[in-house]
CSV table of C-alpha atoms in Angstrom, one decimal:
chain,number,residue,atom,x,y,z
A,520,MET,CA,-19.6,68.1,237.9
A,521,ASN,CA,-21.0,65.5,235.6
A,522,ASP,CA,-18.3,62.8,236.2
A,523,PRO,CA,-19.3,60.3,238.9
A,524,THR,CA,-15.7,60.3,240.3
A,525,TRP,CA,-16.2,63.9,241.6
A,526,ILE,CA,-17.6,64.2,245.1
A,527,ARG,CA,-18.1,66.9,247.9
A,528,GLU,CA,-17.9,66.6,251.6
A,529,ASN,CA,-21.2,66.9,253.4
A,530,ILE,CA,-23.3,65.9,250.4
A,531,GLY,CA,-26.6,64.4,251.6
A,532,ILE,CA,-26.3,65.7,255.1
A,533,PRO,CA,-29.3,68.0,255.8
A,534,GLY,CA,-28.3,71.4,257.1
A,535,SER,CA,-24.6,71.0,256.1
A,536,ILE,CA,-22.7,73.2,253.8
A,537,PRO,CA,-21.3,71.2,250.9
A,538,GLY,CA,-17.6,71.3,250.4
A,539,GLU,CA,-15.7,72.1,247.3
A,540,PRO,CA,-15.8,69.3,244.6
A,541,TYR,CA,-12.8,67.0,244.3
A,542,GLN,CA,-12.0,63.8,242.5
A,543,HIS,CA,-12.2,60.5,244.4
A,544,PRO,CA,-12.0,57.7,241.9
A,545,GLU,CA,-11.3,55.1,244.6
A,546,GLY,CA,-14.6,56.0,246.2
A,547,PHE,CA,-16.4,55.4,243.0
A,548,ASP,CA,-14.6,52.1,242.5
A,549,ALA,CA,-15.6,51.0,246.0
A,550,TRP,CA,-19.2,52.0,245.4
A,551,LEU,CA,-19.3,50.1,242.1
A,552,GLU,CA,-17.8,47.0,243.8
A,553,GLU,CA,-20.3,47.1,246.6
A,554,ASN,CA,-23.4,47.8,244.5
A,555,LEU,CA,-22.6,46.2,241.1
A,556,GLY,CA,-19.8,43.8,241.8
A,557,SER,CA,-16.9,43.3,239.5
A,558,PRO,CA,-17.2,43.9,235.7
A,559,GLU,CA,-16.8,40.2,235.2
A,560,ASP,CA,-19.7,39.4,237.6
A,561,ALA,CA,-22.1,42.3,236.7
A,562,GLY,CA,-24.4,42.1,233.8
A,563,PRO,CA,-24.8,45.1,231.5
A,564,VAL,CA,-25.4,48.3,233.5
A,565,THR,CA,-28.5,50.2,232.3
A,566,LEU,CA,-28.1,54.0,232.6
A,567,PHE,CA,-30.9,56.5,232.8
A,568,GLY,CA,-30.8,60.1,233.9
A,569,LEU,CA,-31.6,63.7,233.3
A,570,THR,CA,-29.2,64.5,230.5
A,571,LEU,CA,-27.8,62.0,228.0
A,572,ASP,CA,-25.2,64.4,226.7
A,573,ARG,CA,-23.9,65.3,230.1
A,574,CYS,CA,-24.0,63.1,233.2
A,575,VAL,CA,-25.2,59.9,231.5
A,576,LEU,CA,-22.3,60.0,229.0
A,577,CYS,CA,-19.7,60.8,231.7
A,578,CYS,CA,-21.0,57.9,233.7
A,579,ALA,CA,-20.9,55.6,230.7
A,580,GLN,CA,-17.3,56.6,230.0
A,581,GLN,CA,-16.2,55.8,233.6
A,582,LEU,CA,-18.0,52.5,233.6
A,583,THR,CA,-16.6,51.5,230.3
A,584,PHE,CA,-13.0,52.4,231.3
A,585,ARG,CA,-13.5,50.1,234.3
A,586,GLY,CA,-14.7,47.2,232.1
A,587,TYR,CA,-18.5,47.3,232.6
A,588,LYS,CA,-20.9,46.9,229.7
A,589,VAL,CA,-23.3,49.9,229.4
A,590,LEU,CA,-26.8,50.2,228.0
A,591,TYR,CA,-28.5,53.6,227.6
A,592,LEU,CA,-32.3,53.4,228.4
A,593,ALA,CA,-33.6,55.6,225.6
A,594,GLU,CA,-36.9,56.4,227.3
A,595,GLY,CA,-35.1,57.1,230.6
A,596,THR,CA,-33.0,60.0,229.5
A,597,ASP,CA,-33.1,63.2,227.6
A,598,THR,CA,-30.8,65.7,226.0
A,599,ALA,CA,-30.1,69.1,227.3
A,600,SER,CA,-32.2,70.5,224.5
A,601,GLY,CA,-35.1,68.2,225.3
A,602,ASP,CA,-35.4,67.2,221.6
A,603,VAL,CA,-36.4,63.6,221.3
A,604,SER,CA,-35.0,63.2,217.7
A,605,GLU,CA,-31.7,64.6,219.0
A,606,ARG,CA,-31.7,61.9,221.7
A,607,GLU,CA,-32.4,59.1,219.2
A,608,LEU,CA,-29.6,60.3,217.0
A,609,MET,CA,-27.1,60.7,219.8
A,610,ILE,CA,-27.7,57.2,221.2
A,611,GLU,CA,-26.8,55.7,217.8
A,612,SER,CA,-23.8,58.0,217.0
A,613,PRO,CA,-20.3,58.7,218.3
A,614,PRO,CA,-19.2,59.3,221.0
A,615,PHE,CA,-22.1,57.4,222.6
A,616,ILE,CA,-21.6,54.2,220.6
A,617,TYR,CA,-18.0,54.0,221.9
A,618,PHE,CA,-19.2,53.7,225.5
A,619,GLY,CA,-22.5,51.8,225.3
A,620,LYS,CA,-25.5,50.7,223.4
A,621,GLY,CA,-29.1,52.1,223.3
A,622,ILE,CA,-31.9,49.9,224.6
A,623,ARG,CA,-35.7,50.4,224.6
A,624,PHE,CA,-37.8,49.8,227.7
A,625,SER,CA,-39.7,47.0,226.1
A,626,ASP,CA,-36.4,45.2,225.3
A,627,LEU,CA,-35.1,45.8,228.8
A,628,VAL,CA,-38.2,44.2,230.3
A,629,ASP,CA,-37.7,41.2,228.1
A,630,ARG,CA,-34.3,40.7,229.6
A,631,PHE,CA,-35.9,40.2,233.0
């Protein structure tokens, strides 16, 4: 599952058999509060990950729905196809622009 609200029992426990996936949005909310704080207190959340057009987009949607501001780290993600020009186009096009904004690594460093 690409959506961060889906979990499985026994994930991360060596030697255990993972359970069936199920939605647990309250668990994601608790994780966000513990790790990022409230949307009002947290700064922009910078996302990076393996596939922009799968898990990164799903996570951006869930964060936006909860009130967080999202940035996509352009150099920190890729598309399923691996095409760099496709990644650049996606970051600046719908539906991605509805849930976040692209940022370059050099611009991210400047924020610190």
